mmCIF file of C-alpha atoms in Angstrom:
data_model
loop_
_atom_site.group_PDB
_atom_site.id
_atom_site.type_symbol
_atom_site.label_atom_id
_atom_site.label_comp_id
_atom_site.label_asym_id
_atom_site.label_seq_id
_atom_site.Cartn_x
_atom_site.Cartn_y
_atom_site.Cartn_z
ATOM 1 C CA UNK A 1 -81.594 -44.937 -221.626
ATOM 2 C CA UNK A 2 -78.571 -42.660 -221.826
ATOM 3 C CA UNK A 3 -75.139 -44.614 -221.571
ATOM 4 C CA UNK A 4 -74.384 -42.516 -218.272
ATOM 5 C CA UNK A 5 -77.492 -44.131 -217.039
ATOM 6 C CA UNK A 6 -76.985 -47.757 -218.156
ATOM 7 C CA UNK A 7 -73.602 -47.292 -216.261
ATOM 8 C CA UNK A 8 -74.188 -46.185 -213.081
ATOM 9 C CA UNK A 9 -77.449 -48.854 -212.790
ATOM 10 C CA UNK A 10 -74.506 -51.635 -213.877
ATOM 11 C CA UNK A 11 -72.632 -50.200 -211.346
ATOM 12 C CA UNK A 12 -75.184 -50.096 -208.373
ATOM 13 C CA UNK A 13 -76.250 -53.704 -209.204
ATOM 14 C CA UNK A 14 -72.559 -54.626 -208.860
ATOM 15 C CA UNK A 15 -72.612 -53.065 -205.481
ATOM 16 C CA UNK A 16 -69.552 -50.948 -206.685
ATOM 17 C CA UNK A 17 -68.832 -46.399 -207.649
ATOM 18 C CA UNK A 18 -68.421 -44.758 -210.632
ATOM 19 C CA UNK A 19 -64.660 -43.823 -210.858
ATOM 20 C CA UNK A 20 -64.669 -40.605 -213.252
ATOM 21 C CA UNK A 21 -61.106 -39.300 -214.438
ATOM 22 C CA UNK A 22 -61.184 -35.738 -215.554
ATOM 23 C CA UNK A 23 -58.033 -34.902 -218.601
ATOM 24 C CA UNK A 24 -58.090 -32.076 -221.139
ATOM 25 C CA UNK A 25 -58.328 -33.118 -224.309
ATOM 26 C CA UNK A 26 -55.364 -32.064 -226.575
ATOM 27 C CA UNK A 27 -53.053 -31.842 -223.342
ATOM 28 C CA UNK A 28 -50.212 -31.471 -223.817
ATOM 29 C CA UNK A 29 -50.407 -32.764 -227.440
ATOM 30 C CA UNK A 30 -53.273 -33.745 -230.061
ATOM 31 C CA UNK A 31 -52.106 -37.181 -230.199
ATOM 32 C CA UNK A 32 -52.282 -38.213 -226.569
ATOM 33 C CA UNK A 33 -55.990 -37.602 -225.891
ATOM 34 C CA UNK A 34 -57.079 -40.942 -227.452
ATOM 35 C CA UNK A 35 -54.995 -43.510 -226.898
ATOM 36 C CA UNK A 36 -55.100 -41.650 -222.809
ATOM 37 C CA UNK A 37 -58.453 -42.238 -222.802
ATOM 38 C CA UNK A 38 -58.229 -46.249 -224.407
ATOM 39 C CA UNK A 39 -55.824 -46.736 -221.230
ATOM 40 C CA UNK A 40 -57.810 -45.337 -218.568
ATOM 41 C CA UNK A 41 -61.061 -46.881 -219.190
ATOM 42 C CA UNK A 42 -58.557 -50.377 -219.187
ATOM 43 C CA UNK A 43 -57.454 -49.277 -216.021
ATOM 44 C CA UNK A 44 -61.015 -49.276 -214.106
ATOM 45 C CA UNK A 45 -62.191 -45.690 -215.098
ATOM 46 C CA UNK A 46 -65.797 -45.483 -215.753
ATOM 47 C CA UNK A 47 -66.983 -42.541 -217.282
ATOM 48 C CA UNK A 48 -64.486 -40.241 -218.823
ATOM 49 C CA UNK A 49 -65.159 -36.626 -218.366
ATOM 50 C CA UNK A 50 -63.029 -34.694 -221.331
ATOM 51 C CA UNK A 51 -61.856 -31.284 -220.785
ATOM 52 C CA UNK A 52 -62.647 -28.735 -223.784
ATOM 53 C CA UNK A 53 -59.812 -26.304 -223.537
ATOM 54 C CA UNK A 54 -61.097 -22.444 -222.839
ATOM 55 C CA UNK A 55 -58.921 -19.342 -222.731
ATOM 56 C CA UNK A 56 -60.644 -18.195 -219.026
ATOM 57 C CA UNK A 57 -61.371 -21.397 -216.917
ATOM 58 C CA UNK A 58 -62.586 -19.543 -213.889
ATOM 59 C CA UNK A 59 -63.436 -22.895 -211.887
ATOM 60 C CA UNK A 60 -60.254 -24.258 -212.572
ATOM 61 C CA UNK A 61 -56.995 -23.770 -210.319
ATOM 62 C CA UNK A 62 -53.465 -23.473 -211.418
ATOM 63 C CA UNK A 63 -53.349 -27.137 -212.390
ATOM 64 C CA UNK A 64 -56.144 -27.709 -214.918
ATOM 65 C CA UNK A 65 -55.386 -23.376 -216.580
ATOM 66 C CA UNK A 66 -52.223 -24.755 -217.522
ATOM 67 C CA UNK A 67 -53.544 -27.946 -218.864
ATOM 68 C CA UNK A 68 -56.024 -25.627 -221.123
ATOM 69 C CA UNK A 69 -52.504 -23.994 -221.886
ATOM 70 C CA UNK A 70 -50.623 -26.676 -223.570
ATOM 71 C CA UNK A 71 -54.007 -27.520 -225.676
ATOM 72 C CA UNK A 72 -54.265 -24.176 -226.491
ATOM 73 C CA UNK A 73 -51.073 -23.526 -227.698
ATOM 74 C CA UNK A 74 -51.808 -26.336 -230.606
ATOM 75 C CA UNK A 75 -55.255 -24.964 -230.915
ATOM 76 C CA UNK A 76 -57.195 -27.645 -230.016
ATOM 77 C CA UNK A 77 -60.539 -26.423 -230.372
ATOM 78 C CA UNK A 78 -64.169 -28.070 -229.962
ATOM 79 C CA UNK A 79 -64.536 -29.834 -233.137
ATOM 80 C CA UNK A 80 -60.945 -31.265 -231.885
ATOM 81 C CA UNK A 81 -62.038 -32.028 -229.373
ATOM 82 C CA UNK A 82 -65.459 -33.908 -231.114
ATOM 83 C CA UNK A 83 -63.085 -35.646 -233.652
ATOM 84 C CA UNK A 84 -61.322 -37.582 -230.489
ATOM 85 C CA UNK A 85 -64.767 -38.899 -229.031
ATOM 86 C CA UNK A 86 -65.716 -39.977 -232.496
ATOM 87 C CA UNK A 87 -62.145 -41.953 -232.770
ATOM 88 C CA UNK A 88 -62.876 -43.291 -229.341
ATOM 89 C CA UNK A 89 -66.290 -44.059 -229.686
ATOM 90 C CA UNK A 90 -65.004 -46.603 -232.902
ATOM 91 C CA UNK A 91 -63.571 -48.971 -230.402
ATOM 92 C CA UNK A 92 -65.446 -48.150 -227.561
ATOM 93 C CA UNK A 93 -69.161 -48.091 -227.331
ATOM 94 C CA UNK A 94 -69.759 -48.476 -224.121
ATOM 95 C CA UNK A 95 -68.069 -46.232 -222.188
ATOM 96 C CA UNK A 96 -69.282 -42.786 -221.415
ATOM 97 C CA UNK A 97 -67.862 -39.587 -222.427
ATOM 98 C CA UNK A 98 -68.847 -36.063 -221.091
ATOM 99 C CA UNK A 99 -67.338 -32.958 -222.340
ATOM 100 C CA UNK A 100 -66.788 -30.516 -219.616
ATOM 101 C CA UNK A 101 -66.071 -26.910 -219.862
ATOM 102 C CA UNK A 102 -67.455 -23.504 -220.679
ATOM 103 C CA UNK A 103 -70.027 -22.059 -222.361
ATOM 104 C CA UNK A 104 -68.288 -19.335 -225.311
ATOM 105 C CA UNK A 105 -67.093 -21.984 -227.691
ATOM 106 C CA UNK A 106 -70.323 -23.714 -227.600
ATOM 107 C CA UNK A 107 -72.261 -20.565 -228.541
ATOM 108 C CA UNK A 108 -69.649 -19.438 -230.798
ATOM 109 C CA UNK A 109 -70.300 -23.344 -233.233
ATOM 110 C CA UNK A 110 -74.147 -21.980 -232.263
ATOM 111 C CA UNK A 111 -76.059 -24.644 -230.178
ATOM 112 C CA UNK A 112 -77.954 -26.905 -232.773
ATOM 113 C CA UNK A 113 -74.918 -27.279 -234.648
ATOM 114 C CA UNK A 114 -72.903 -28.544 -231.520
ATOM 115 C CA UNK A 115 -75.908 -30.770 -230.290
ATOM 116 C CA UNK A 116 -76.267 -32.428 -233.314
ATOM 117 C CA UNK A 117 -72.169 -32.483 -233.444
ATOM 118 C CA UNK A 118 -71.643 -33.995 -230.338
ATOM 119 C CA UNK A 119 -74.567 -36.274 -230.741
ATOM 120 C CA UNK A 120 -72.911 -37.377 -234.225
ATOM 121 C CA UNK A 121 -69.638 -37.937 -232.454
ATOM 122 C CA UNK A 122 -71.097 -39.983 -229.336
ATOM 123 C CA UNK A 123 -70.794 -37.822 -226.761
ATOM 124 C CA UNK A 124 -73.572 -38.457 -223.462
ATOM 125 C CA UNK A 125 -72.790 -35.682 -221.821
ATOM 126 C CA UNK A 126 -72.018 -32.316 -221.332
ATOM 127 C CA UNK A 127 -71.162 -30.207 -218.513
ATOM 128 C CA UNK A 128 -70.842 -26.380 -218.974
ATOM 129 C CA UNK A 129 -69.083 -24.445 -215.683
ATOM 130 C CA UNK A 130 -70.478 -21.294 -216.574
ATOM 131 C CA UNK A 131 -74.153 -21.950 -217.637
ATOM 132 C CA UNK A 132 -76.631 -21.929 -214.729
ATOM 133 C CA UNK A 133 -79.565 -23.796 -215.066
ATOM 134 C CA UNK A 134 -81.607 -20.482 -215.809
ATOM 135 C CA UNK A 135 -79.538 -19.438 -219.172
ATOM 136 C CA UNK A 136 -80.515 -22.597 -220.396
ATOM 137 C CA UNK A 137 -83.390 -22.170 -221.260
ATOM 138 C CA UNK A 138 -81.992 -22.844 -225.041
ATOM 139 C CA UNK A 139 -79.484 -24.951 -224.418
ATOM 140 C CA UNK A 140 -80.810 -27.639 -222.126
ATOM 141 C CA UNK A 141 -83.866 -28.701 -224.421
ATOM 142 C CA UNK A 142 -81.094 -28.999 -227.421
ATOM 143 C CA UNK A 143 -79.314 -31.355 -225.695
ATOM 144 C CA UNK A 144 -82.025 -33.499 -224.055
ATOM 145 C CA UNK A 145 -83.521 -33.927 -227.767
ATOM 146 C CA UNK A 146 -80.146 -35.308 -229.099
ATOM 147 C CA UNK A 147 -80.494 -37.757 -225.502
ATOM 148 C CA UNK A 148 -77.186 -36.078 -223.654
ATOM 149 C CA UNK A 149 -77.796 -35.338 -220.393
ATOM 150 C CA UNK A 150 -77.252 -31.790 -218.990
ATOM 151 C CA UNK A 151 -74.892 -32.021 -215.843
ATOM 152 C CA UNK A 152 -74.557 -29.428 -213.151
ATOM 153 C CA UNK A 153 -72.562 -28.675 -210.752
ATOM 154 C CA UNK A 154 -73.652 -28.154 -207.093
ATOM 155 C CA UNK A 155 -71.487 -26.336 -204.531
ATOM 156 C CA UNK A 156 -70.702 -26.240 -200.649
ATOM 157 C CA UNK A 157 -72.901 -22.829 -200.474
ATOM 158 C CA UNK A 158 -75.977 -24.075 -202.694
ATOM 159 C CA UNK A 159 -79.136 -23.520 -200.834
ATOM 160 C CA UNK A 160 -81.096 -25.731 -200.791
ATOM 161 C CA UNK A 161 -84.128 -24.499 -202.621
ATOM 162 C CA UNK A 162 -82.019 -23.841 -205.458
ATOM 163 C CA UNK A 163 -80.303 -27.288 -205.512
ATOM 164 C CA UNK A 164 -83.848 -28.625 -205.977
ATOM 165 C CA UNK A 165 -84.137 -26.361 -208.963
ATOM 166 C CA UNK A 166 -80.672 -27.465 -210.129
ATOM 167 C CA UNK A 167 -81.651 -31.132 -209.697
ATOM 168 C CA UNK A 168 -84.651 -30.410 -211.538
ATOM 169 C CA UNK A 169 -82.757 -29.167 -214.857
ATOM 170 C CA UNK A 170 -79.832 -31.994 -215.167
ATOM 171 C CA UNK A 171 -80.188 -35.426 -216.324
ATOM 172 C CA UNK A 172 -77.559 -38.068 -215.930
ATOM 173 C CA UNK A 173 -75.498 -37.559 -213.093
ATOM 174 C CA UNK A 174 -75.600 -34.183 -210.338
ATOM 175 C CA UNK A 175 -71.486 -32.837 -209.929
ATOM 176 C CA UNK A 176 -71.069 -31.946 -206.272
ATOM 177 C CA UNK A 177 -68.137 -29.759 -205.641
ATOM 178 C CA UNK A 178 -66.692 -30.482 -202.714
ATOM 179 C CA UNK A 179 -64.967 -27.648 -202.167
ATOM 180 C CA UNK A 180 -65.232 -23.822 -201.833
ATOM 181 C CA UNK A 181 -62.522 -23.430 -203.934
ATOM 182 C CA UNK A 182 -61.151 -23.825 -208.231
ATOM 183 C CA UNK A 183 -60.113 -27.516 -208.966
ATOM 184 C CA UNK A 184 -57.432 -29.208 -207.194
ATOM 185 C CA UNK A 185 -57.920 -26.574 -203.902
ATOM 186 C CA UNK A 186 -57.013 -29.395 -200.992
ATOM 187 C CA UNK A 187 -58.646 -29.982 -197.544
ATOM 188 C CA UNK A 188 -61.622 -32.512 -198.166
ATOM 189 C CA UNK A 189 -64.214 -32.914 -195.445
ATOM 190 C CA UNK A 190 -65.464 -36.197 -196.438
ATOM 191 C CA UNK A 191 -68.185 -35.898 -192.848
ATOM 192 C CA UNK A 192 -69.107 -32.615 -194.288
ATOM 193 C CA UNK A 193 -69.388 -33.801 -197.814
ATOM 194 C CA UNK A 194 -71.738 -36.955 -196.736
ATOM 195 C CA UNK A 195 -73.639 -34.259 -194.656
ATOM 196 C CA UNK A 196 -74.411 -32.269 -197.712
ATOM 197 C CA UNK A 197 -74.971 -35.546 -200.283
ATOM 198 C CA UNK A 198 -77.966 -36.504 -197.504
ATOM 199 C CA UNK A 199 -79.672 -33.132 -198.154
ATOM 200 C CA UNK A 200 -79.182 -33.453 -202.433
ATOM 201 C CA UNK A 201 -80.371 -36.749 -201.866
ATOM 202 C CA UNK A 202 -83.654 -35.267 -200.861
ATOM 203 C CA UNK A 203 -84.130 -33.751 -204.229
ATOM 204 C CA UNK A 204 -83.381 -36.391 -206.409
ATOM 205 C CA UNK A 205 -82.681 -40.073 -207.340
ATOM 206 C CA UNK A 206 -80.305 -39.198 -209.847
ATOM 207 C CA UNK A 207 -75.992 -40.178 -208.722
ATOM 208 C CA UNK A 208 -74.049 -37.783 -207.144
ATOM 209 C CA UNK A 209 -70.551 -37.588 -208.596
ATOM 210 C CA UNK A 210 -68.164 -35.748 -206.142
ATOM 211 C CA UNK A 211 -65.343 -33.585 -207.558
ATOM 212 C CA UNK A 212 -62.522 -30.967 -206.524
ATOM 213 C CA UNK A 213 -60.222 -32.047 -203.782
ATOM 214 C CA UNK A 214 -59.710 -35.738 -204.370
ATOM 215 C CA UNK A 215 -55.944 -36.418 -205.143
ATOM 216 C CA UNK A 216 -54.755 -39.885 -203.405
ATOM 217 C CA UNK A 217 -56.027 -43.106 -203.122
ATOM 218 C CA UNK A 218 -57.565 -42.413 -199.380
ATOM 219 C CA UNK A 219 -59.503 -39.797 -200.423
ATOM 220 C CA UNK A 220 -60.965 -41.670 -203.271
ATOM 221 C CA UNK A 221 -61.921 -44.593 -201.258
ATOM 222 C CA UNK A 222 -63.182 -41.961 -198.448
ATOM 223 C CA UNK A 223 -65.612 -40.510 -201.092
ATOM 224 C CA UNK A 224 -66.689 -43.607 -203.102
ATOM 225 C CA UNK A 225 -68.426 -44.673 -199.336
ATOM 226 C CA UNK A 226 -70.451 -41.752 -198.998
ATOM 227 C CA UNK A 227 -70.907 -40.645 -202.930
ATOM 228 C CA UNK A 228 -72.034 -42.530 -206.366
ATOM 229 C CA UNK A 229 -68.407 -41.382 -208.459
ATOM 230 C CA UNK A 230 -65.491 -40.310 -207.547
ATOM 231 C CA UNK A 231 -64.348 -37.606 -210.447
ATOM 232 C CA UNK A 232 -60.579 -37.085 -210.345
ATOM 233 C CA UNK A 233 -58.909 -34.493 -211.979
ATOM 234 C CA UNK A 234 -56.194 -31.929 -210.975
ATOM 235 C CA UNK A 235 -53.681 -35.100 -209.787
ATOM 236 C CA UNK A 236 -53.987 -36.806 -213.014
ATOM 237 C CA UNK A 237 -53.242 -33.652 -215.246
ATOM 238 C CA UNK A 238 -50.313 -32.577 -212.690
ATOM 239 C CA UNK A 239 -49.251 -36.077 -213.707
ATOM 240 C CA UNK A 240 -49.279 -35.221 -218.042
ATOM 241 C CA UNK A 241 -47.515 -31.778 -217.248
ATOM 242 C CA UNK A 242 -44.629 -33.616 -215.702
ATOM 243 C CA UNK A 243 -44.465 -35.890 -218.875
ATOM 244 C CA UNK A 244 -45.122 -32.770 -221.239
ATOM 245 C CA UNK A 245 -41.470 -33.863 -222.709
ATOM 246 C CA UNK A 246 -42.281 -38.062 -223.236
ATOM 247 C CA UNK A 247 -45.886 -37.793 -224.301
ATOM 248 C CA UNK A 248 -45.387 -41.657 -225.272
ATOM 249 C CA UNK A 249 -45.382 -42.246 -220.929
ATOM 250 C CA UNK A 250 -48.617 -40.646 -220.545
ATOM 251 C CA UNK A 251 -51.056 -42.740 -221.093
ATOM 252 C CA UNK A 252 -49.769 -45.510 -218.941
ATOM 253 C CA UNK A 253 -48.742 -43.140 -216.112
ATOM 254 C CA UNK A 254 -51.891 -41.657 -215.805
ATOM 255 C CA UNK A 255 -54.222 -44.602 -215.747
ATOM 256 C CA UNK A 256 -51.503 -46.536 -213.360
ATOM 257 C CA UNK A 257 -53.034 -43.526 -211.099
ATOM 258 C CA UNK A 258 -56.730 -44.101 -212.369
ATOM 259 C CA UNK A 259 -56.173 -48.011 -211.651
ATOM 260 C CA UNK A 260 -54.575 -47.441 -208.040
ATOM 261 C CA UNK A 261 -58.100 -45.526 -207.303
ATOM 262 C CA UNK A 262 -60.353 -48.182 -208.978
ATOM 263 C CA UNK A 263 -58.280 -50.460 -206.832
ATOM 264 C CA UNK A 264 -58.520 -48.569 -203.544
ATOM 265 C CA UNK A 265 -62.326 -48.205 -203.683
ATOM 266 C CA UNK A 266 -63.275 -51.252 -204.780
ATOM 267 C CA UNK A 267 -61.818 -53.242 -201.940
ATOM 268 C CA UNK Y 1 -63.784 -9.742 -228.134
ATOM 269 C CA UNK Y 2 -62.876 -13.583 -228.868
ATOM 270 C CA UNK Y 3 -61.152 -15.365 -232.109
ATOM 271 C CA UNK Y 4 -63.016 -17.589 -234.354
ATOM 272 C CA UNK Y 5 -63.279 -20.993 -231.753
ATOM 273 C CA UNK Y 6 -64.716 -18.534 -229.402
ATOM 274 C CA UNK Y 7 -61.279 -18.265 -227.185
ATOM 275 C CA UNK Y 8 -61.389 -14.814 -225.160
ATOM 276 C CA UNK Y 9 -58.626 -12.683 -226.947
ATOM 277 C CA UNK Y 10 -55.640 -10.474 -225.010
ATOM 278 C CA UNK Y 11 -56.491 -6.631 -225.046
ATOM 279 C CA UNK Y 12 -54.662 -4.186 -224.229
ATOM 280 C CA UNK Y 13 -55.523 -0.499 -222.928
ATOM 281 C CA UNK Y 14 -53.424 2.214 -221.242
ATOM 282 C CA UNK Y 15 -56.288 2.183 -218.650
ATOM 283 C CA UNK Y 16 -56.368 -0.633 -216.086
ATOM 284 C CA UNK Y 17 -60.198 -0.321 -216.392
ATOM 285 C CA UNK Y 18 -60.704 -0.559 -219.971
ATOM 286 C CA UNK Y 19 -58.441 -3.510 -220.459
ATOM 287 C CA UNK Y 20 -60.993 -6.240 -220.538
ATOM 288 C CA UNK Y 21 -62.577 -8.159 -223.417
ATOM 289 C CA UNK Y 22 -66.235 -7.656 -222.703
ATOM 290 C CA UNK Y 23 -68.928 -5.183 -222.623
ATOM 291 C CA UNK Y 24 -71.706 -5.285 -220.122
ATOM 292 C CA UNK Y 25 -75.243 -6.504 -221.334
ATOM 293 C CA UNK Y 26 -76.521 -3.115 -220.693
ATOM 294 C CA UNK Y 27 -74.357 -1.584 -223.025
ATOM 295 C CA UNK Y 28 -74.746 -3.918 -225.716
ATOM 296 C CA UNK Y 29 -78.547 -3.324 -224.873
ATOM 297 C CA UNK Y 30 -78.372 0.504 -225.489
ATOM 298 C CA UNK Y 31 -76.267 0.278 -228.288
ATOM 299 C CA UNK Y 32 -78.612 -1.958 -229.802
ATOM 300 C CA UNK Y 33 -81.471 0.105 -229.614
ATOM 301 C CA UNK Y 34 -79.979 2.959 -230.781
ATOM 302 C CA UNK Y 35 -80.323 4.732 -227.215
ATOM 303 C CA UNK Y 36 -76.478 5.555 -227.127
ATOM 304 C CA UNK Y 37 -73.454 5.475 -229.422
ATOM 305 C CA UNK Y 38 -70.042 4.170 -228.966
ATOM 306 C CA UNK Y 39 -66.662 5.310 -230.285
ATOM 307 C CA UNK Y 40 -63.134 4.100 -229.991
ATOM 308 C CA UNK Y 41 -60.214 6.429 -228.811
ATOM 309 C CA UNK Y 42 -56.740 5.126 -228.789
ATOM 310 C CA UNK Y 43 -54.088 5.543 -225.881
ATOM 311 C CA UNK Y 44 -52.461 8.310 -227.394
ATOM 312 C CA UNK Y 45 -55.417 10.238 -227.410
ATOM 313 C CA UNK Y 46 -56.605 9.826 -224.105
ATOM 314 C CA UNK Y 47 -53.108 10.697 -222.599
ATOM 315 C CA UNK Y 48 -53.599 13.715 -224.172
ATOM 316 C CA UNK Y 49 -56.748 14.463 -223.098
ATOM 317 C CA UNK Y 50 -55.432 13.390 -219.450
ATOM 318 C CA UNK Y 51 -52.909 15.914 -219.840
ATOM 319 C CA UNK Y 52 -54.792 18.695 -221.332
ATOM 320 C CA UNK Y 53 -57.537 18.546 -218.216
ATOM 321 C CA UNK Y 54 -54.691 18.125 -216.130
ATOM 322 C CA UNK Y 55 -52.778 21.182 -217.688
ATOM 323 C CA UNK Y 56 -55.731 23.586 -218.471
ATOM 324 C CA UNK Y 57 -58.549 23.035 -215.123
ATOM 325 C CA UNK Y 58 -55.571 21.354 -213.212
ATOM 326 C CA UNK Y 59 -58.557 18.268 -213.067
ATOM 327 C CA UNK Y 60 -56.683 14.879 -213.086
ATOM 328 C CA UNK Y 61 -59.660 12.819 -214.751
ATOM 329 C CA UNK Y 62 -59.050 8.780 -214.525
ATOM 330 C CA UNK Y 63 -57.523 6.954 -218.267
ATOM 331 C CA UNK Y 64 -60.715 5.895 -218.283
ATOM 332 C CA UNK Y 65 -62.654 8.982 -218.189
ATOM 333 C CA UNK Y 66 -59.782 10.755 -220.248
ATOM 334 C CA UNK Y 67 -61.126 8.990 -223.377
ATOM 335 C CA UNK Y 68 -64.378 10.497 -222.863
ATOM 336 C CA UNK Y 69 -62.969 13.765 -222.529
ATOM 337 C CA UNK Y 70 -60.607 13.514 -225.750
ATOM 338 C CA UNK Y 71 -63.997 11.954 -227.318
ATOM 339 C CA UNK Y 72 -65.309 15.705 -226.136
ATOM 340 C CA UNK Y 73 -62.534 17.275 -227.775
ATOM 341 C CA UNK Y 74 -63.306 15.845 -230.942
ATOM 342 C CA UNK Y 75 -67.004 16.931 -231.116
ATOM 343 C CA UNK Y 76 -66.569 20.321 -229.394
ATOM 344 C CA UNK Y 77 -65.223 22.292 -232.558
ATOM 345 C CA UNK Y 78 -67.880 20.814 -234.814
ATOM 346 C CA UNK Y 79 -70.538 22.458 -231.941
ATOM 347 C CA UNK Y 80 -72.185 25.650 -231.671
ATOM 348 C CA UNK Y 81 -70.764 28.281 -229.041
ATOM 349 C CA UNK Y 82 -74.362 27.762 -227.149
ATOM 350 C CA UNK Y 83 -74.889 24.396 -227.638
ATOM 351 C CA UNK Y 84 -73.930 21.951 -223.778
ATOM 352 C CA UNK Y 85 -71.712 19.695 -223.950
ATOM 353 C CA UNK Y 86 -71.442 17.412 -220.924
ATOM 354 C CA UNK Y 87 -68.542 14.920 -220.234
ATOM 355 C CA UNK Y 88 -69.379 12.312 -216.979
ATOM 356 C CA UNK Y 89 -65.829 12.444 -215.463
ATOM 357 C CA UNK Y 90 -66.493 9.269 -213.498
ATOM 358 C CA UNK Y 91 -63.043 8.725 -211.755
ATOM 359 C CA UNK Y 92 -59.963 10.564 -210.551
ATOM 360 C CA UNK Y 93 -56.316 9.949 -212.354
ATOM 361 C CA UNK Y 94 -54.717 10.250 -209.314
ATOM 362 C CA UNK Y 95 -54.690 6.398 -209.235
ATOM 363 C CA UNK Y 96 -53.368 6.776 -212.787
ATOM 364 C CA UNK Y 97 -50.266 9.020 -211.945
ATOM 365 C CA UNK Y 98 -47.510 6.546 -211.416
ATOM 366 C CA UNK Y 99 -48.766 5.036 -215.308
ATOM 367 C CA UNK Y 100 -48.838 8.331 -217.019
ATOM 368 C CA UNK Y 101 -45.211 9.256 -215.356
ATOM 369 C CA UNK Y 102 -43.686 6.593 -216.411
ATOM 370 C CA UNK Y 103 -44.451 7.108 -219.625
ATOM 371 C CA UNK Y 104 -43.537 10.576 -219.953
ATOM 372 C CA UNK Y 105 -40.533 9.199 -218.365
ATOM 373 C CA UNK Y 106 -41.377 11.409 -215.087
ATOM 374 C CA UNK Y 107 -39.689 9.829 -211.739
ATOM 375 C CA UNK Y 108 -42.322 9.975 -208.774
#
């Protein structure tokens, strides 16, 4: 059993959600990354979702381009990006990592080399914006024979005989954006979302993590009643930009926001 | 066009329309079969290929079709008198004209 797996059936025995911070790795600086991710998983986080820094993030709002920005502008690239899960994965074994991002540098290391890469560096899973389930027709069988799950996203407008399909082709957790919108876009429906978790639900037995839109405590708590994680991402990275200038702050800054959340929707 | 980590590179092209870093899959498809052929022309050449239409047939093509014509005016003196040459002038300049003023330092 994947270690995404394992964690969300620890979780459900325990009654409790999946809290799932979202950084970029290499943001603003190569050196943060790790000890950032050490300090949220000590704060309550449960699965860390790891942002691989891409030149066009077109799901991504002002927030998390800018984060790709600062990494960018030290090069981080994907094997940087591998080298910090394999650092991480030294002292923690446990805790699951997902790399989340777009499709061009993954195609550019060539697939086999990057499953067997992130497989080699302890990655569980991976979730590419811009790949629909139907161009990966390649790609998906890769992964699944290195045992990473393939994540999608669902959005607002999926039909639903296409969220079957999508359901169908991930493993690990489904990503339900809650929002028509790029990452960080406000204005959560949390009825609406619940509404639209009941008809995935249909389609699979597999955790819904909800994303885009979740920014305070509240709506973490209002999310982790109706969904299976709570991914946070946009409030957390607006939170590194405004330490761009004491990187040494970051790590505890961030996961005091992380912890807050854990706190909020576990009582 | 992308750098070695597979990061989408900055372009740059006189024309609005040709300043991207991608070519459609179609075009990749017939260049790949050999169906079609693709050349380069730089902005000084199309500029003068804008003006030259615009000058000679007062026809204001698009930048974007102005590098086909100044591809045209590289092939048409290597071409018999009776062979046809045809140039698909797929969009008008007059969306172009405040571009091409200011760089011929015109004030409109």
């Amino acid at each position: 059993m994947s270690r995404i797996s394992s964690c969300f059936d620890k979780l459900q025995a325990e009654g409790r959600k999946a809290l799932i911070p979202y950084v970029t790795a290499g943001d603003p600086a190569p050196g943060v990354t790790l000890p950032l991710m050490h300090a949220m998983v000590e704060s309550g986080a449960d699965i860390i979702e790891l942002g691989v820094p891409f030149s066009d993030p077109m799901a991504d709002g002002p927030v998390i381009q800018l984060a790709c920005e600062r990494a960018l502008s030290h090069n981080t690239s994907l094997q940087d990006v591998l080298a910090v899960v394999a650092e991480f994965r030294k002292t923690d074994q446990t805790t699951p990592v997902v790399l989340m991002g777009y499709l061009n540098p993954i195609e550019v290391m060539g697939y086999e080399v990057f499953a067997q890469a992130a497989s080699d560096a302890g990655v569980d899973g991976v979730l590419t914006v811009d790949l629909p389930p139907e161009e990966a027709v390649e790609f998906g069988p890769l992964m699944k024979a290195k045992e990473i799950d393939v994540i999608y996203l669902l959005a607002p407008t999926t039909v639903e005989s296409r969220i079957e399909k999508i359901c169908a082709a991930g493993s690990g957790y489904v990503y339900y954006v809650s929002v028509k919108g790029v990452t960080g876009s406000a204005s959560l429906d949390v009825g609406e979302v619940a509404d639209r978790l009941d008809v995935i639900r249909k389609h699979t037995d597999m955790p819904v993590g909800v994303g885009f839109g979740i920014r305070d405590d509240a709506s973490a708590r209002a999310i982790s009643e109706v969904a299976d994680g709570v991914i946070v991402g946009s409030v957390l990275v607006n939170k590194i930009a405004e330490l761009a200038d004491q990187q040494d702050k970051i790590p505890e800054a961030v996961a005091a926001i992380s912890g807050s959340m854990r706190q909020a929707m576990d009582k | 066009m992308e750098d070695d980590a597979g990061q989408i590179l900055g372009t740059h092209s006189v024309s609005a329309g040709l300043d991207y870093p991608g070519v459609g899959p179609e075009h990749s498809y017939l260049k790949d079969i050999g169906r079609a052929e693709y050349t380069a022309i730089n902005d000084d050449e199309a500029l003068d290929a804008f003006r030259r239409l615009t000058l000679v047939e007062g026809i204001m093509p698009a930048l974007e079709s102005s590098h086909a014509i100044a591809q045209a005016m590289k092939m048409a003196p290597t071409m018999d008198k009776d062979q046809i040459l045809l140039v698909n002038l797929s969009g008008r300049g007059d969306k172009d004209m405040h571009t091409v003023a200011a760089i011929d330092g015109i004030k409109v």
